[in-house]
Amino acid sequence: MFKMIRKIIIVLLIVIGATTVQAQNAKSLLDEVSKKVQGYSNIVIDFKYSLNNPAENVSQETRGDVTLQGNKYLLKIMGTEQMYDGKKLHIVVPEDEEINISSQDEEDGASITPSKMLTFYKEGYSYKLDVVKDIKGRKIQFVKLMPIDSKSDLKEILLGIDKQTKHIYKMIQKQNNGTNVTIIVNSFKTNQPLSKTLFVFDESKYENYYINRLD
């Protein structure tokens, strides 16, 4: 679950290569998104997360927020905090009074670095421009990504991009088992004043917690 959520956050900051004429148009749009992302000193996103599978009668909805600065991030969702300081990932679970600390492998697709944010889906997907929808007075251009691997559990991803701001507004991930994961960005703030200790793990704050160092 945690890895899937981290990958979804990466999808919100994506740039992809292309070959066909329509895909080239999609690439141009996504390149604009990427260029904007690279120009910000930090990004703070508040989002709505929902997971649905009608066949299995599964429906889940929550809100979360993530702060990104360089290759560091702080993600809060489902009662947990996930903080990556550039070397170690700290997952704090207050309900269990437990903290898991692990290193992030550069070759691991789940690890978050600036380069991975911008190239995560560069290989393994075909894509094209999809529909344009008017949502709350905003023109949202959707881009459809389809996995090249026929054995993938993923059916397709729809990225909705605000044509005016060039920010990601919505992401819909459709899986072959009927599960749909949707992220809607409620607010997208940039260049915010951040505490110098935001990405620093302070063990003294968790005196009664069990700390599980995985490596």
CSV table of C-alpha atoms in Angstrom, one decimal:
chain,number,residue,atom,x,y,z
A,1,MET,CA,0.0,0.0,0.0
A,2,PHE,CA,2.7,2.5,1.0
A,3,LYS,CA,4.8,1.8,-2.1
A,4,MET,CA,1.7,2.2,-4.3
A,5,ILE,CA,0.9,5.6,-2.7
A,6,ARG,CA,4.5,6.8,-3.2
A,7,LYS,CA,4.4,5.7,-6.9
A,8,ILE,CA,1.1,7.6,-7.3
A,9,ILE,CA,2.7,10.8,-5.9
A,10,ILE,CA,5.6,10.3,-8.4
A,11,VAL,CA,3.0,10.1,-11.2
A,12,LEU,CA,1.8,13.6,-10.3
A,13,LEU,CA,5.3,14.9,-11.3
A,14,ILE,CA,5.9,13.1,-14.5
A,15,VAL,CA,7.6,13.6,-17.9
A,16,ILE,CA,7.5,11.0,-20.7
A,17,GLY,CA,9.1,10.4,-24.1
A,18,ALA,CA,7.0,9.8,-27.3
A,19,THR,CA,7.1,8.6,-30.9
A,20,THR,CA,3.7,9.1,-32.7
A,21,VAL,CA,2.3,12.5,-33.6
A,22,GLN,CA,-0.4,12.4,-31.0
A,23,ALA,CA,2.1,11.1,-28.4
A,24,GLN,CA,4.5,13.9,-29.4
A,25,ASN,CA,1.7,16.4,-28.5
A,26,ALA,CA,1.3,14.6,-25.2
A,27,LYS,CA,5.1,14.8,-24.6
A,28,SER,CA,5.1,18.5,-25.3
A,29,LEU,CA,2.4,19.0,-22.7
A,30,LEU,CA,4.1,16.8,-20.1
A,31,ASP,CA,7.4,18.5,-20.8
A,32,GLU,CA,5.8,21.8,-19.8
A,33,VAL,CA,4.6,20.2,-16.6
A,34,SER,CA,8.1,18.9,-15.9
A,35,LYS,CA,9.7,22.3,-16.7
A,36,LYS,CA,7.4,24.0,-14.2
A,37,VAL,CA,8.1,21.4,-11.5
A,38,GLN,CA,11.9,21.8,-11.9
A,39,GLY,CA,11.5,25.5,-11.4
A,40,TYR,CA,10.0,25.3,-7.9
A,41,SER,CA,12.1,25.2,-4.8
A,42,ASN,CA,9.4,23.1,-3.1
A,43,ILE,CA,5.9,21.8,-3.7
A,44,VAL,CA,3.1,21.3,-1.2
A,45,ILE,CA,0.1,19.2,-2.4
A,46,ASP,CA,-3.2,18.6,-0.6
A,47,PHE,CA,-5.1,15.7,-2.2
A,48,LYS,CA,-8.1,13.4,-2.1
A,49,TYR,CA,-7.4,9.7,-2.4
A,50,SER,CA,-10.0,7.1,-3.3
A,51,LEU,CA,-9.9,3.4,-4.0
A,52,ASN,CA,-12.9,1.5,-5.5
A,53,ASN,CA,-13.6,-2.0,-6.7
A,54,PRO,CA,-17.4,-2.4,-7.2
A,55,ALA,CA,-17.1,-6.2,-7.9
A,56,GLU,CA,-15.4,-6.7,-4.5
A,57,ASN,CA,-17.6,-4.1,-2.8
A,58,VAL,CA,-14.5,-2.2,-1.7
A,59,SER,CA,-14.7,1.6,-1.4
A,60,GLN,CA,-12.1,3.7,0.5
A,61,GLU,CA,-11.7,7.5,0.6
A,62,THR,CA,-9.3,9.7,2.5
A,63,ARG,CA,-7.3,12.9,2.3
A,64,GLY,CA,-3.6,13.4,2.4
A,65,ASP,CA,-0.8,15.9,1.8
A,66,VAL,CA,2.8,15.8,0.6
A,67,THR,CA,5.6,18.2,0.8
A,68,LEU,CA,8.5,17.8,-1.7
A,69,GLN,CA,11.8,19.5,-1.8
A,70,GLY,CA,14.6,18.2,-4.0
A,71,ASN,CA,14.8,14.5,-3.4
A,72,LYS,CA,13.2,14.8,0.1
A,73,TYR,CA,9.5,14.5,1.0
A,74,LEU,CA,7.0,14.3,3.8
A,75,LEU,CA,3.8,12.4,3.1
A,76,LYS,CA,0.9,12.2,5.5
A,77,ILE,CA,-1.9,9.8,4.7
A,78,MET,CA,-4.1,7.2,6.4
A,79,GLY,CA,-2.9,8.2,9.9
A,80,THR,CA,0.8,7.7,9.0
A,81,GLU,CA,3.8,9.9,8.2
A,82,GLN,CA,6.4,9.0,5.7
A,83,MET,CA,9.5,11.1,5.7
A,84,TYR,CA,12.4,10.7,3.3
A,85,ASP,CA,15.5,12.8,4.2
A,86,GLY,CA,17.4,12.0,1.0
A,87,LYS,CA,18.9,8.8,2.4
A,88,LYS,CA,16.5,7.1,4.8
A,89,LEU,CA,12.8,6.5,4.6
A,90,HIS,CA,11.0,6.9,8.0
A,91,ILE,CA,7.4,5.5,8.3
A,92,VAL,CA,5.7,6.6,11.5
A,93,VAL,CA,2.6,4.6,12.5
A,94,PRO,CA,1.1,6.3,15.7
A,95,GLU,CA,-1.6,3.7,16.0
A,96,ASP,CA,1.0,0.9,16.6
A,97,GLU,CA,3.6,3.3,18.2
A,98,GLU,CA,6.0,1.9,15.6
A,99,ILE,CA,8.6,3.5,13.3
A,100,ASN,CA,10.1,1.6,10.3
A,101,ILE,CA,13.4,3.1,9.0
A,102,SER,CA,15.0,1.8,5.8
A,103,SER,CA,17.4,2.9,3.1
A,104,GLN,CA,16.2,3.7,-0.4
A,105,ASP,CA,17.9,2.0,-3.3
A,106,GLU,CA,18.5,4.2,-6.4
A,107,GLU,CA,17.6,1.3,-8.6
A,108,ASP,CA,14.3,0.7,-6.7
A,109,GLY,CA,11.3,2.1,-8.6
A,110,ALA,CA,9.7,3.1,-5.4
A,111,SER,CA,12.5,5.4,-4.3
A,112,ILE,CA,12.0,9.1,-4.8
A,113,THR,CA,14.7,11.3,-6.3
A,114,PRO,CA,14.4,14.3,-8.6
A,115,SER,CA,15.5,12.2,-11.6
A,116,LYS,CA,13.1,9.4,-10.8
A,117,MET,CA,10.2,11.9,-10.4
A,118,LEU,CA,10.8,13.1,-14.0
A,119,THR,CA,11.6,9.8,-15.7
A,120,PHE,CA,9.6,7.2,-13.7
A,121,TYR,CA,7.3,6.3,-16.6
A,122,LYS,CA,9.8,7.1,-19.4
A,123,GLU,CA,10.0,3.4,-20.3
A,124,GLY,CA,7.3,0.8,-20.4
A,125,TYR,CA,4.3,2.9,-21.5
A,126,SER,CA,2.6,4.2,-24.6
A,127,TYR,CA,0.5,7.2,-24.3
A,128,LYS,CA,-1.7,9.7,-26.2
A,129,LEU,CA,-3.9,12.7,-25.6
A,130,ASP,CA,-7.3,11.9,-24.4
A,131,VAL,CA,-10.4,14.0,-23.8
A,132,VAL,CA,-10.6,17.6,-22.6
A,133,LYS,CA,-13.1,18.2,-19.8
A,134,ASP,CA,-14.4,21.4,-18.2
A,135,ILE,CA,-14.2,20.9,-14.5
A,136,LYS,CA,-15.2,23.7,-12.2
A,137,GLY,CA,-14.4,26.2,-14.9
A,138,ARG,CA,-11.0,24.7,-15.6
A,139,LYS,CA,-10.0,23.1,-18.9
A,140,ILE,CA,-8.5,19.7,-18.0
A,141,GLN,CA,-6.5,17.8,-20.7
A,142,PHE,CA,-6.3,14.1,-20.0
A,143,VAL,CA,-3.3,12.0,-21.2
A,144,LYS,CA,-3.8,8.2,-21.3
A,145,LEU,CA,-0.8,6.0,-20.4
A,146,MET,CA,-1.0,2.3,-21.2
A,147,PRO,CA,1.6,-0.3,-20.1
A,148,ILE,CA,3.5,-2.0,-22.9
A,149,ASP,CA,3.9,-5.2,-20.8
A,150,SER,CA,0.8,-7.3,-21.5
A,151,LYS,CA,1.3,-9.1,-18.1
A,152,SER,CA,1.0,-5.8,-16.1
A,153,ASP,CA,-1.6,-5.6,-13.4
A,154,LEU,CA,-2.3,-2.1,-14.6
A,155,LYS,CA,-4.8,-1.4,-17.3
A,156,GLU,CA,-4.2,2.3,-17.9
A,157,ILE,CA,-3.5,5.6,-16.2
A,158,LEU,CA,-5.3,8.8,-17.0
A,159,LEU,CA,-3.5,12.1,-16.0
A,160,GLY,CA,-5.6,15.2,-16.0
A,161,ILE,CA,-3.6,18.4,-16.5
A,162,ASP,CA,-4.9,21.9,-16.1
A,163,LYS,CA,-4.2,23.5,-19.5
A,164,GLN,CA,-3.7,27.0,-18.0
A,165,THR,CA,-1.4,26.3,-15.0
A,166,LYS,CA,0.2,23.1,-16.4
A,167,HIS,CA,-0.2,21.4,-13.1
A,168,ILE,CA,-1.6,17.9,-12.5
A,169,TYR,CA,-5.2,18.1,-11.3
A,170,LYS,CA,-6.3,14.5,-11.4
A,171,MET,CA,-5.0,11.0,-11.8
A,172,ILE,CA,-7.0,7.8,-12.3
A,173,GLN,CA,-5.2,4.5,-12.2
A,174,LYS,CA,-7.2,1.5,-13.6
A,175,GLN,CA,-6.2,-2.0,-12.7
A,176,ASN,CA,-7.1,-5.2,-14.6
A,177,ASN,CA,-8.8,-6.6,-11.5
A,178,GLY,CA,-11.4,-3.8,-11.5
A,179,THR,CA,-9.7,-1.6,-8.9
A,180,ASN,CA,-9.6,2.1,-9.6
A,181,VAL,CA,-7.4,4.5,-7.6
A,182,THR,CA,-8.1,8.2,-8.0
A,183,ILE,CA,-6.1,11.2,-6.8
A,184,ILE,CA,-7.6,14.7,-7.0
A,185,VAL,CA,-5.4,17.6,-6.2
A,186,ASN,CA,-7.2,20.0,-3.9
A,187,SER,CA,-4.4,22.5,-3.7
A,188,PHE,CA,-1.0,22.8,-5.3
A,189,LYS,CA,1.3,25.3,-3.6
A,190,THR,CA,4.9,26.2,-4.5
A,191,ASN,CA,7.9,27.9,-3.0
A,192,GLN,CA,6.5,27.8,0.5
A,193,PRO,CA,8.5,28.7,3.7
A,194,LEU,CA,9.5,25.4,5.2
A,195,SER,CA,11.1,24.6,8.5
A,196,LYS,CA,14.8,23.6,8.2
A,197,THR,CA,14.0,20.6,10.3
A,198,LEU,CA,11.0,19.4,8.3
A,199,PHE,CA,13.0,16.5,6.8
A,200,VAL,CA,15.1,15.7,9.9
A,201,PHE,CA,14.0,12.7,12.0
A,202,ASP,CA,14.0,13.5,15.7
A,203,GLU,CA,14.0,10.2,17.6
A,204,SER,CA,13.4,12.1,20.9
A,205,LYS,CA,9.8,12.8,19.8
A,206,TYR,CA,9.0,9.1,19.8
A,207,GLU,CA,10.2,8.0,23.2
A,208,ASN,CA,7.7,5.2,23.6
A,209,TYR,CA,7.8,4.0,20.0
A,210,TYR,CA,9.3,0.7,18.8
A,211,ILE,CA,11.9,1.7,16.2
A,212,ASN,CA,12.4,-1.0,13.6
A,213,ARG,CA,15.7,-0.4,11.6
A,214,LEU,CA,15.4,-2.5,8.5
A,215,ASP,CA,19.0,-2.1,7.4
